[in-house]
Amino acid sequence: MNKKTVRDIDIKNKKVLMRVDFNVPLDKDLNITDDTRIQAVLPTIRYILENNAKLILISHLGRPKGKVADGMRLTPVARRLSELLGKEVIKLDDCIGPSVKDKINNMKEGDVVLLENLRFHKEETDNDAGFARELAGWAEVFINDAFGACHRAHASTVAVAEILPAVAGFLVEKEIEYFEKIFKSGQRPFVLILGGAKVSDKIGVIDNLLDKVDTILIGGGMAYTFYAAKGLKIGNSKLEADKIEVAGDILQKVEKRGINLVLPVDNLVARKLQQGVDVKIVGREIPDGWMGLDIGPQTTEEFKKYLSNAETVLWNGPLGVFEIKEFSKGTEQIACFLADLDITTVIGGGDTAAAIAALGLADKMSHVSTGGGASLEYLEGKTLPGIAALNNK
């Protein structure tokens, strides 16, 4: 990575402003249901505190659209972070203004302050220079460790980095290094697993990786747009009708290059997308009135054959509607199979990362990305504004 990291800059006894991604899932009682994103930045936080710095953390949570929303306050995050660090994290009720200034001016070395949800101010998503100046005014150094927000050109990811010395935290460094490793030196055979609902989300990834992959395994709702491109019956399955032609083009491209593109040979189907419904296994044609909601057992075995010969696997998108027990088996079985392989396994963020975390397999993978949209854009070969804004080595 050609960007400076927190190791390349003097932070001793300084005020450090650190952008983190604490956009964590909360239940109806505002309890955190998955603290992966908080755990992921602990190494950077601990390094900063070891250097006697005063640490000011900034994050968004949800999409409050520029208005204060009590259900999107960062209070539960401050509570959880305090537990993980074994010290009090002081949570403020805003991220700018006189009350914030007073608290920051009274910070002692080793103190940790978490400012309130950045997106309570619409200037954050507007990448507003004035708002960024106020945030930058709290500190002498800026560290971006919010990989999940690096694809957003917002005030706290881009404009602040143009004001203060700006470097990457350890999480951002690790994310970029794993993706760069895949692009530059991913060992072959290289297998790409793609799932999720939409072909449209993955076109850029396929195009960008065509010269690097040997096999593409396709599951999830997107498989049925490929079925339609091949003239197969899909019943009531998920379909992006305007992407049938695109799916057909992809099939031609991979054939020309000699890449294996493997579609499900059997499917688990139901009449409704809900828990407790009757399900059955069918082949490559989905009957009328039924919808494909997971890969079938034969497909799982077929996928395993390709994976058992792989050296590098990149997975983005679940293979069924894994949130519902009846349609989770394909994703679960492939995840468990991958966990036992001694190869490089990189999991794109978002739903795939959530599935791996729910199965307790995150530590069995080489790398699980914390950024859904960010990892997708990086895999498409796009420049992430939050990374581009950091100081070069």
mmCIF file of C-alpha atoms in Angstrom:
data_model
loop_
_atom_site.group_PDB
_atom_site.id
_atom_site.type_symbol
_atom_site.label_atom_id
_atom_site.label_comp_id
_atom_site.label_asym_id
_atom_site.label_seq_id
_atom_site.Cartn_x
_atom_site.Cartn_y
_atom_site.Cartn_z
ATOM 1 C CA MET A 1 0.000 0.000 0.000
ATOM 2 C CA ASN A 2 1.482 3.343 -1.026
ATOM 3 C CA LYS A 3 -0.325 5.335 1.690
ATOM 4 C CA LYS A 4 1.139 6.355 5.026
ATOM 5 C CA THR A 5 -0.136 4.524 8.102
ATOM 6 C CA VAL A 6 -0.312 5.453 11.773
ATOM 7 C CA ARG A 7 3.216 3.963 12.128
ATOM 8 C CA ASP A 8 4.620 6.597 9.734
ATOM 9 C CA ILE A 9 3.563 9.642 11.760
ATOM 10 C CA ASP A 10 4.363 11.022 15.205
ATOM 11 C CA ILE A 11 1.254 10.799 17.399
ATOM 12 C CA LYS A 12 2.936 10.899 20.826
ATOM 13 C CA ASN A 13 0.994 13.134 23.234
ATOM 14 C CA LYS A 14 -1.044 14.571 20.340
ATOM 15 C CA LYS A 15 -4.751 15.008 19.796
ATOM 16 C CA VAL A 16 -5.771 12.383 17.244
ATOM 17 C CA LEU A 17 -9.025 12.488 15.263
ATOM 18 C CA MET A 18 -9.898 8.980 14.088
ATOM 19 C CA ARG A 19 -12.678 8.094 11.656
ATOM 20 C CA VAL A 20 -14.094 4.670 12.490
ATOM 21 C CA ASP A 21 -17.016 2.688 11.096
ATOM 22 C CA PHE A 22 -19.275 2.026 14.070
ATOM 23 C CA ASN A 23 -22.313 1.529 11.834
ATOM 24 C CA VAL A 24 -23.293 -1.573 13.810
ATOM 25 C CA PRO A 25 -26.615 -3.459 13.771
ATOM 26 C CA LEU A 26 -28.943 -2.705 16.720
ATOM 27 C CA ASP A 27 -32.052 -4.570 17.889
ATOM 28 C CA LYS A 28 -35.331 -2.861 18.858
ATOM 29 C CA ASP A 29 -33.980 -2.250 22.386
ATOM 30 C CA LEU A 30 -30.878 -0.577 20.885
ATOM 31 C CA ASN A 31 -28.558 -3.433 21.864
ATOM 32 C CA ILE A 32 -25.670 -4.168 19.498
ATOM 33 C CA THR A 33 -26.242 -7.538 17.784
ATOM 34 C CA ASP A 34 -22.807 -7.773 16.103
ATOM 35 C CA ASP A 35 -19.763 -5.840 17.355
ATOM 36 C CA THR A 36 -17.354 -6.996 14.596
ATOM 37 C CA ARG A 37 -16.737 -3.442 13.370
ATOM 38 C CA ILE A 38 -15.891 -2.239 16.883
ATOM 39 C CA GLN A 39 -13.520 -5.156 17.505
ATOM 40 C CA ALA A 40 -11.842 -4.545 14.132
ATOM 41 C CA VAL A 41 -10.413 -1.132 15.113
ATOM 42 C CA LEU A 42 -9.197 -2.087 18.603
ATOM 43 C CA PRO A 43 -5.560 -2.638 17.454
ATOM 44 C CA THR A 44 -5.370 0.940 16.116
ATOM 45 C CA ILE A 45 -7.074 2.405 19.199
ATOM 46 C CA ARG A 46 -4.717 0.547 21.538
ATOM 47 C CA TYR A 47 -1.652 1.665 19.543
ATOM 48 C CA ILE A 48 -2.774 5.302 19.785
ATOM 49 C CA LEU A 49 -3.370 5.032 23.543
ATOM 50 C CA GLU A 50 0.043 3.395 24.040
ATOM 51 C CA ASN A 51 1.468 6.598 22.545
ATOM 52 C CA ASN A 52 -0.284 8.723 25.231
ATOM 53 C CA ALA A 53 -2.405 10.465 22.642
ATOM 54 C CA LYS A 54 -5.815 12.025 23.266
ATOM 55 C CA LEU A 55 -8.181 10.084 21.023
ATOM 56 C CA ILE A 56 -11.292 11.632 19.454
ATOM 57 C CA LEU A 57 -13.412 9.058 17.588
ATOM 58 C CA ILE A 58 -15.926 9.981 14.877
ATOM 59 C CA SER A 59 -18.448 7.726 13.110
ATOM 60 C CA HIS A 60 -21.866 7.547 11.511
ATOM 61 C CA LEU A 61 -24.652 5.116 12.366
ATOM 62 C CA GLY A 62 -27.538 4.435 9.996
ATOM 63 C CA ARG A 63 -29.069 7.046 7.700
ATOM 64 C CA PRO A 64 -30.644 9.814 9.807
ATOM 65 C CA LYS A 65 -30.576 12.170 6.778
ATOM 66 C CA GLY A 66 -29.177 15.215 8.547
ATOM 67 C CA LYS A 67 -31.552 15.133 11.510
ATOM 68 C CA VAL A 68 -31.104 13.981 15.113
ATOM 69 C CA ALA A 69 -32.622 10.499 15.566
ATOM 70 C CA ASP A 70 -32.515 9.061 19.083
ATOM 71 C CA GLY A 71 -32.493 5.485 17.739
ATOM 72 C CA MET A 72 -29.235 6.229 15.885
ATOM 73 C CA ARG A 73 -27.206 7.726 18.703
ATOM 74 C CA LEU A 74 -23.779 6.210 19.337
ATOM 75 C CA THR A 75 -24.427 5.661 23.080
ATOM 76 C CA PRO A 76 -24.612 1.814 22.828
ATOM 77 C CA VAL A 77 -21.302 1.880 20.928
ATOM 78 C CA ALA A 78 -19.576 3.943 23.638
ATOM 79 C CA ARG A 79 -20.845 1.458 26.232
ATOM 80 C CA ARG A 80 -19.518 -1.565 24.298
ATOM 81 C CA LEU A 81 -16.188 0.100 23.480
ATOM 82 C CA SER A 82 -15.710 0.966 27.171
ATOM 83 C CA GLU A 83 -16.166 -2.739 28.014
ATOM 84 C CA LEU A 84 -13.700 -3.857 25.332
ATOM 85 C CA LEU A 85 -11.028 -1.316 26.310
ATOM 86 C CA GLY A 86 -11.548 -1.696 30.051
ATOM 87 C CA LYS A 87 -11.726 2.073 30.407
ATOM 88 C CA GLU A 88 -14.393 4.758 30.119
ATOM 89 C CA VAL A 89 -15.131 6.110 26.665
ATOM 90 C CA ILE A 90 -16.633 9.579 27.083
ATOM 91 C CA LYS A 91 -19.618 9.951 24.743
ATOM 92 C CA LEU A 92 -20.626 13.496 23.699
ATOM 93 C CA ASP A 93 -24.044 14.616 22.423
ATOM 94 C CA ASP A 94 -22.756 16.343 19.275
ATOM 95 C CA CYS A 95 -19.706 16.309 17.032
ATOM 96 C CA ILE A 96 -19.240 20.083 16.652
ATOM 97 C CA GLY A 97 -20.020 23.175 18.739
ATOM 98 C CA PRO A 98 -18.954 24.875 22.014
ATOM 99 C CA SER A 99 -19.867 21.973 24.332
ATOM 100 C CA VAL A 100 -17.676 19.605 22.297
ATOM 101 C CA LYS A 101 -14.839 22.164 22.335
ATOM 102 C CA ASP A 102 -14.962 22.423 26.150
ATOM 103 C CA LYS A 103 -14.781 18.635 26.589
ATOM 104 C CA ILE A 104 -11.927 18.226 24.111
ATOM 105 C CA ASN A 105 -9.957 21.083 25.676
ATOM 106 C CA ASN A 106 -10.192 19.288 29.032
ATOM 107 C CA MET A 107 -9.015 15.895 27.722
ATOM 108 C CA LYS A 108 -6.037 14.243 29.411
ATOM 109 C CA GLU A 109 -3.487 12.017 27.683
ATOM 110 C CA GLY A 110 -4.948 8.526 27.229
ATOM 111 C CA ASP A 111 -8.555 9.786 27.229
ATOM 112 C CA VAL A 112 -10.986 8.478 24.606
ATOM 113 C CA VAL A 113 -13.922 10.622 23.469
ATOM 114 C CA LEU A 114 -16.605 9.424 21.030
ATOM 115 C CA LEU A 115 -18.453 12.241 19.251
ATOM 116 C CA GLU A 116 -22.116 11.899 18.275
ATOM 117 C CA ASN A 117 -23.327 10.504 14.926
ATOM 118 C CA LEU A 118 -21.779 12.593 12.133
ATOM 119 C CA ARG A 119 -24.839 12.148 9.920
ATOM 120 C CA PHE A 120 -27.038 14.146 12.312
ATOM 121 C CA HIS A 121 -25.489 16.991 10.268
ATOM 122 C CA LYS A 122 -26.283 16.925 6.540
ATOM 123 C CA GLU A 123 -22.963 18.681 5.926
ATOM 124 C CA GLU A 124 -21.244 15.329 6.572
ATOM 125 C CA THR A 125 -22.694 13.626 3.490
ATOM 126 C CA ASP A 126 -22.340 16.875 1.506
ATOM 127 C CA ASN A 127 -18.544 16.717 2.062
ATOM 128 C CA ASP A 128 -18.887 20.273 3.386
ATOM 129 C CA ALA A 129 -15.561 22.075 3.864
ATOM 130 C CA GLY A 130 -16.797 24.216 6.781
ATOM 131 C CA PHE A 131 -18.051 21.168 8.691
ATOM 132 C CA ALA A 132 -14.742 19.402 7.995
ATOM 133 C CA ARG A 133 -12.806 22.407 9.323
ATOM 134 C CA GLU A 134 -14.755 22.200 12.584
ATOM 135 C CA LEU A 135 -14.003 18.472 12.935
ATOM 136 C CA ALA A 136 -10.340 18.976 11.985
ATOM 137 C CA GLY A 137 -10.091 21.743 14.582
ATOM 138 C CA TRP A 138 -10.309 19.172 17.372
ATOM 139 C CA ALA A 139 -6.981 17.515 16.528
ATOM 140 C CA GLU A 140 -3.458 17.644 15.091
ATOM 141 C CA VAL A 141 -3.529 14.355 13.181
ATOM 142 C CA PHE A 142 -6.249 12.449 11.248
ATOM 143 C CA ILE A 143 -6.422 8.656 11.031
ATOM 144 C CA ASN A 144 -8.922 6.891 8.793
ATOM 145 C CA ASP A 145 -9.693 3.360 9.985
ATOM 146 C CA ALA A 146 -13.255 3.262 8.602
ATOM 147 C CA PHE A 147 -12.811 0.999 5.580
ATOM 148 C CA GLY A 148 -16.590 0.544 5.347
ATOM 149 C CA ALA A 149 -16.961 4.299 4.696
ATOM 150 C CA CYS A 150 -13.947 4.805 2.393
ATOM 151 C CA HIS A 151 -16.078 4.622 -0.765
ATOM 152 C CA ARG A 152 -17.980 7.736 0.399
ATOM 153 C CA ALA A 153 -16.642 11.211 -0.415
ATOM 154 C CA HIS A 154 -17.907 12.674 2.853
ATOM 155 C CA ALA A 155 -16.567 15.441 5.101
ATOM 156 C CA SER A 156 -15.131 12.962 7.626
ATOM 157 C CA THR A 157 -13.403 10.795 5.023
ATOM 158 C CA VAL A 158 -12.211 13.271 2.371
ATOM 159 C CA ALA A 159 -12.462 16.959 3.353
ATOM 160 C CA VAL A 160 -10.870 16.419 6.805
ATOM 161 C CA ALA A 161 -7.974 14.554 5.153
ATOM 162 C CA GLU A 162 -7.243 17.655 3.070
ATOM 163 C CA ILE A 163 -6.775 19.742 6.240
ATOM 164 C CA LEU A 164 -4.824 17.548 8.685
ATOM 165 C CA PRO A 165 -1.904 15.145 8.154
ATOM 166 C CA ALA A 166 -3.931 12.060 7.143
ATOM 167 C CA VAL A 167 -2.921 8.400 7.433
ATOM 168 C CA ALA A 168 -4.494 4.933 7.464
ATOM 169 C CA GLY A 169 -5.183 2.887 10.586
ATOM 170 C CA PHE A 170 -4.266 -0.786 10.842
ATOM 171 C CA LEU A 171 -7.689 -2.010 9.679
ATOM 172 C CA VAL A 172 -7.661 0.067 6.473
ATOM 173 C CA GLU A 173 -4.068 -1.065 5.873
ATOM 174 C CA LYS A 174 -5.052 -4.738 6.301
ATOM 175 C CA GLU A 175 -8.115 -4.415 4.034
ATOM 176 C CA ILE A 176 -6.156 -2.796 1.207
ATOM 177 C CA GLU A 177 -3.241 -5.214 1.534
ATOM 178 C CA TYR A 178 -5.523 -8.262 1.250
ATOM 179 C CA PHE A 179 -7.342 -6.913 -1.797
ATOM 180 C CA GLU A 180 -4.064 -5.806 -3.419
ATOM 181 C CA LYS A 181 -2.625 -9.265 -2.755
ATOM 182 C CA ILE A 182 -5.556 -10.825 -4.604
ATOM 183 C CA PHE A 183 -5.206 -8.440 -7.553
ATOM 184 C CA LYS A 184 -1.438 -8.572 -7.884
ATOM 185 C CA SER A 185 -0.412 -12.015 -6.738
ATOM 186 C CA GLY A 186 -3.502 -14.144 -6.091
ATOM 187 C CA GLN A 187 -2.299 -17.744 -6.422
ATOM 188 C CA ARG A 188 -4.065 -19.870 -9.024
ATOM 189 C CA PRO A 189 -6.403 -21.642 -9.293
ATOM 190 C CA PHE A 190 -8.429 -18.592 -8.248
ATOM 191 C CA VAL A 191 -12.138 -19.203 -7.577
ATOM 192 C CA LEU A 192 -14.640 -16.358 -7.340
ATOM 193 C CA ILE A 193 -17.917 -17.124 -5.516
ATOM 194 C CA LEU A 194 -20.707 -14.668 -6.284
ATOM 195 C CA GLY A 195 -24.160 -14.601 -4.736
ATOM 196 C CA GLY A 196 -26.673 -12.073 -3.510
ATOM 197 C CA ALA A 197 -29.784 -10.860 -5.247
ATOM 198 C CA LYS A 198 -28.546 -8.798 -8.168
ATOM 199 C CA VAL A 199 -26.364 -9.343 -11.215
ATOM 200 C CA SER A 200 -26.133 -5.548 -11.521
ATOM 201 C CA ASP A 201 -24.142 -5.364 -8.239
ATOM 202 C CA LYS A 202 -21.526 -7.792 -9.541
ATOM 203 C CA ILE A 203 -20.985 -6.864 -13.221
ATOM 204 C CA GLY A 204 -18.044 -4.584 -12.396
ATOM 205 C CA VAL A 205 -16.421 -7.250 -10.196
ATOM 206 C CA ILE A 206 -16.694 -9.910 -12.915
ATOM 207 C CA ASP A 207 -15.310 -7.578 -15.602
ATOM 208 C CA ASN A 208 -12.419 -6.461 -13.396
ATOM 209 C CA LEU A 209 -11.418 -10.005 -12.385
ATOM 210 C CA LEU A 210 -11.847 -11.783 -15.739
ATOM 211 C CA ASP A 211 -8.080 -11.948 -16.315
ATOM 212 C CA LYS A 212 -7.366 -13.217 -12.821
ATOM 213 C CA VAL A 213 -9.941 -15.944 -12.069
ATOM 214 C CA ASP A 214 -10.150 -19.534 -13.253
ATOM 215 C CA THR A 215 -13.644 -20.367 -12.016
ATOM 216 C CA ILE A 216 -16.760 -18.365 -11.095
ATOM 217 C CA LEU A 217 -19.362 -20.100 -8.917
ATOM 218 C CA ILE A 218 -22.743 -18.352 -8.991
ATOM 219 C CA GLY A 219 -25.588 -18.733 -6.496
ATOM 220 C CA GLY A 220 -28.145 -16.482 -4.836
ATOM 221 C CA GLY A 221 -30.925 -14.628 -6.611
ATOM 222 C CA MET A 222 -28.539 -13.452 -9.338
ATOM 223 C CA ALA A 223 -28.271 -17.038 -10.646
ATOM 224 C CA TYR A 224 -31.804 -16.834 -12.063
ATOM 225 C CA THR A 225 -31.000 -13.909 -14.353
ATOM 226 C CA PHE A 226 -28.255 -16.150 -15.792
ATOM 227 C CA TYR A 227 -30.793 -18.983 -16.057
ATOM 228 C CA ALA A 228 -33.078 -16.646 -18.028
ATOM 229 C CA ALA A 229 -30.158 -15.742 -20.329
ATOM 230 C CA LYS A 230 -29.776 -19.464 -21.052
ATOM 231 C CA GLY A 231 -33.508 -19.813 -21.747
ATOM 232 C CA LEU A 232 -34.252 -21.845 -18.604
ATOM 233 C CA LYS A 233 -37.573 -21.610 -16.744
ATOM 234 C CA ILE A 234 -37.256 -19.683 -13.476
ATOM 235 C CA GLY A 235 -40.850 -19.723 -12.116
ATOM 236 C CA ASN A 236 -41.284 -16.840 -9.660
ATOM 237 C CA SER A 237 -37.582 -16.561 -8.863
ATOM 238 C CA LYS A 238 -35.746 -13.255 -8.549
ATOM 239 C CA LEU A 239 -35.125 -11.761 -11.997
ATOM 240 C CA GLU A 240 -33.484 -8.580 -13.247
ATOM 241 C CA ALA A 241 -35.201 -8.537 -16.626
ATOM 242 C CA ASP A 242 -33.115 -5.582 -17.841
ATOM 243 C CA LYS A 243 -29.902 -7.517 -17.121
ATOM 244 C CA ILE A 244 -30.651 -10.715 -19.079
ATOM 245 C CA GLU A 245 -28.621 -9.423 -22.019
ATOM 246 C CA VAL A 246 -25.730 -8.459 -19.711
ATOM 247 C CA ALA A 247 -25.781 -11.955 -18.181
ATOM 248 C CA GLY A 248 -25.668 -13.397 -21.715
ATOM 249 C CA ASP A 249 -22.644 -11.205 -22.549
ATOM 250 C CA ILE A 250 -20.843 -12.404 -19.398
ATOM 251 C CA LEU A 251 -21.516 -16.046 -20.371
ATOM 252 C CA GLN A 252 -19.934 -15.383 -23.781
ATOM 253 C CA LYS A 253 -16.930 -13.543 -22.323
ATOM 254 C CA VAL A 254 -16.063 -16.323 -19.857
ATOM 255 C CA GLU A 255 -16.479 -18.983 -22.547
ATOM 256 C CA LYS A 256 -14.043 -17.136 -24.838
ATOM 257 C CA ARG A 257 -11.485 -16.921 -22.043
ATOM 258 C CA GLY A 258 -11.886 -20.563 -20.992
ATOM 259 C CA ILE A 259 -13.138 -19.637 -17.504
ATOM 260 C CA ASN A 260 -15.518 -22.075 -15.806
ATOM 261 C CA LEU A 261 -18.767 -20.298 -14.919
ATOM 262 C CA VAL A 262 -20.769 -22.714 -12.782
ATOM 263 C CA LEU A 263 -24.498 -22.155 -12.229
ATOM 264 C CA PRO A 264 -26.610 -24.207 -9.789
ATOM 265 C CA VAL A 265 -27.505 -27.673 -11.103
ATOM 266 C CA ASP A 266 -30.274 -27.998 -8.507
ATOM 267 C CA ASN A 267 -32.238 -25.529 -6.396
ATOM 268 C CA LEU A 268 -34.130 -25.414 -3.141
ATOM 269 C CA VAL A 269 -37.503 -23.819 -3.930
ATOM 270 C CA ALA A 270 -40.582 -22.617 -2.045
ATOM 271 C CA ARG A 271 -43.836 -20.897 -2.963
ATOM 272 C CA LYS A 272 -43.227 -18.040 -0.507
ATOM 273 C CA LEU A 273 -40.209 -16.296 0.960
ATOM 274 C CA GLN A 274 -40.956 -16.884 4.639
ATOM 275 C CA GLN A 275 -40.089 -19.129 7.550
ATOM 276 C CA GLY A 276 -41.845 -22.444 8.018
ATOM 277 C CA VAL A 277 -42.937 -22.929 4.386
ATOM 278 C CA ASP A 278 -42.780 -26.224 2.478
ATOM 279 C CA VAL A 279 -39.632 -26.548 0.395
ATOM 280 C CA LYS A 280 -38.453 -29.012 -2.237
ATOM 281 C CA ILE A 281 -35.406 -29.652 -4.401
ATOM 282 C CA VAL A 282 -35.734 -29.263 -8.165
ATOM 283 C CA GLY A 283 -33.237 -29.339 -11.030
ATOM 284 C CA ARG A 284 -32.305 -26.467 -13.350
ATOM 285 C CA GLU A 285 -35.899 -25.604 -14.260
ATOM 286 C CA ILE A 286 -38.003 -23.875 -11.594
ATOM 287 C CA PRO A 287 -41.706 -24.830 -11.771
ATOM 288 C CA ASP A 288 -44.382 -22.140 -12.151
ATOM 289 C CA GLY A 289 -45.510 -20.724 -8.820
ATOM 290 C CA TRP A 290 -42.227 -21.634 -7.096
ATOM 291 C CA MET A 291 -39.106 -19.549 -6.472
ATOM 292 C CA GLY A 292 -35.451 -20.560 -6.119
ATOM 293 C CA LEU A 293 -34.204 -19.502 -2.669
ATOM 294 C CA ASP A 294 -31.009 -21.526 -2.118
ATOM 295 C CA ILE A 295 -28.609 -23.786 -3.980
ATOM 296 C CA GLY A 296 -29.426 -27.501 -3.774
ATOM 297 C CA PRO A 297 -27.269 -30.346 -2.364
ATOM 298 C CA GLN A 298 -25.875 -31.397 -5.767
ATOM 299 C CA THR A 299 -24.761 -27.832 -6.452
ATOM 300 C CA THR A 300 -23.097 -27.680 -3.024
ATOM 301 C CA GLU A 301 -21.080 -30.806 -3.876
ATOM 302 C CA GLU A 302 -20.251 -29.440 -7.342
ATOM 303 C CA PHE A 303 -19.000 -26.153 -5.825
ATOM 304 C CA LYS A 304 -16.885 -28.067 -3.295
ATOM 305 C CA LYS A 305 -15.067 -29.871 -6.142
ATOM 306 C CA TYR A 306 -13.828 -26.572 -7.578
ATOM 307 C CA LEU A 307 -13.018 -25.139 -4.142
ATOM 308 C CA SER A 308 -10.990 -28.181 -3.074
ATOM 309 C CA ASN A 309 -8.534 -27.475 -5.940
ATOM 310 C CA ALA A 310 -8.345 -23.708 -5.339
ATOM 311 C CA GLU A 311 -5.419 -21.728 -3.923
ATOM 312 C CA THR A 312 -7.315 -18.417 -3.654
ATOM 313 C CA VAL A 313 -11.036 -17.900 -3.027
ATOM 314 C CA LEU A 314 -12.870 -14.582 -3.019
ATOM 315 C CA TRP A 315 -16.527 -14.689 -1.922
ATOM 316 C CA ASN A 316 -19.038 -11.889 -2.283
ATOM 317 C CA GLY A 317 -22.754 -12.511 -1.731
ATOM 318 C CA PRO A 318 -24.654 -15.311 0.081
ATOM 319 C CA LEU A 319 -25.803 -18.348 -1.936
ATOM 320 C CA GLY A 320 -29.371 -18.283 -0.594
ATOM 321 C CA VAL A 321 -31.608 -16.177 1.632
ATOM 322 C CA PHE A 322 -29.433 -17.135 4.593
ATOM 323 C CA GLU A 323 -31.344 -14.975 7.124
ATOM 324 C CA ILE A 324 -34.172 -17.545 6.963
ATOM 325 C CA LYS A 325 -33.201 -20.966 8.319
ATOM 326 C CA GLU A 326 -34.847 -22.972 5.519
ATOM 327 C CA PHE A 327 -32.737 -21.183 2.863
ATOM 328 C CA SER A 328 -29.405 -20.925 4.709
ATOM 329 C CA LYS A 329 -27.961 -24.390 4.177
ATOM 330 C CA GLY A 330 -26.028 -23.694 0.939
ATOM 331 C CA THR A 331 -24.228 -20.676 2.380
ATOM 332 C CA GLU A 332 -23.552 -22.522 5.641
ATOM 333 C CA GLN A 333 -22.147 -25.674 4.015
ATOM 334 C CA ILE A 334 -19.852 -23.787 1.642
ATOM 335 C CA ALA A 335 -18.639 -21.548 4.507
ATOM 336 C CA CYS A 336 -17.856 -24.588 6.693
ATOM 337 C CA PHE A 337 -16.060 -26.295 3.795
ATOM 338 C CA LEU A 338 -13.928 -23.181 3.115
ATOM 339 C CA ALA A 339 -13.079 -22.840 6.808
ATOM 340 C CA ASP A 340 -11.281 -26.215 6.700
ATOM 341 C CA LEU A 341 -9.156 -25.432 3.620
ATOM 342 C CA ASP A 342 -5.551 -24.284 3.974
ATOM 343 C CA ILE A 343 -5.776 -21.601 1.266
ATOM 344 C CA THR A 344 -6.263 -17.826 0.977
ATOM 345 C CA THR A 345 -9.944 -17.056 1.639
ATOM 346 C CA VAL A 346 -11.145 -13.465 1.408
ATOM 347 C CA ILE A 347 -14.752 -12.635 2.284
ATOM 348 C CA GLY A 348 -16.293 -9.450 0.856
ATOM 349 C CA GLY A 349 -18.144 -7.408 3.471
ATOM 350 C CA GLY A 350 -21.868 -6.862 3.906
ATOM 351 C CA ASP A 351 -24.210 -9.880 3.965
ATOM 352 C CA THR A 352 -21.434 -12.406 3.314
ATOM 353 C CA ALA A 353 -19.411 -11.131 6.277
ATOM 354 C CA ALA A 354 -22.583 -11.165 8.413
ATOM 355 C CA ALA A 355 -23.235 -14.807 7.445
ATOM 356 C CA ILE A 356 -19.644 -15.826 8.270
ATOM 357 C CA ALA A 357 -19.838 -13.997 11.618
ATOM 358 C CA ALA A 358 -23.213 -15.610 12.450
ATOM 359 C CA LEU A 359 -21.666 -19.036 11.806
ATOM 360 C CA GLY A 360 -18.704 -18.224 14.073
ATOM 361 C CA LEU A 361 -16.229 -18.824 11.236
ATOM 362 C CA ALA A 362 -14.625 -15.386 10.855
ATOM 363 C CA ASP A 363 -11.332 -16.447 12.455
ATOM 364 C CA LYS A 364 -11.110 -19.446 10.081
ATOM 365 C CA MET A 365 -10.937 -17.187 6.998
ATOM 366 C CA SER A 366 -7.793 -15.367 5.865
ATOM 367 C CA HIS A 367 -9.648 -12.063 5.831
ATOM 368 C CA VAL A 368 -13.244 -10.949 6.357
ATOM 369 C CA SER A 369 -13.797 -7.433 5.037
ATOM 370 C CA THR A 370 -15.668 -4.922 7.206
ATOM 371 C CA GLY A 371 -16.931 -2.967 4.197
ATOM 372 C CA GLY A 372 -19.749 -4.175 1.944
ATOM 373 C CA GLY A 373 -20.032 -1.304 -0.541
ATOM 374 C CA ALA A 374 -16.354 -0.388 -0.127
ATOM 375 C CA SER A 375 -15.096 -3.898 -0.867
ATOM 376 C CA LEU A 376 -17.426 -4.179 -3.866
ATOM 377 C CA GLU A 377 -16.172 -0.897 -5.346
ATOM 378 C CA TYR A 378 -12.547 -1.845 -4.683
ATOM 379 C CA LEU A 379 -13.098 -5.186 -6.445
ATOM 380 C CA GLU A 380 -14.585 -3.304 -9.386
ATOM 381 C CA GLY A 381 -11.264 -1.472 -9.696
ATOM 382 C CA LYS A 382 -12.681 1.871 -8.567
ATOM 383 C CA THR A 383 -10.644 4.369 -6.571
ATOM 384 C CA LEU A 384 -12.032 4.782 -3.048
ATOM 385 C CA PRO A 385 -12.132 8.521 -2.217
ATOM 386 C CA GLY A 386 -11.344 7.959 1.477
ATOM 387 C CA ILE A 387 -8.154 6.064 0.569
ATOM 388 C CA ALA A 388 -7.118 8.451 -2.219
ATOM 389 C CA ALA A 389 -7.332 11.395 0.237
ATOM 390 C CA LEU A 390 -4.678 9.914 2.588
ATOM 391 C CA ASN A 391 -1.036 11.045 2.453
ATOM 392 C CA ASN A 392 1.229 9.063 0.144
ATOM 393 C CA LYS A 393 4.321 7.334 1.542
#
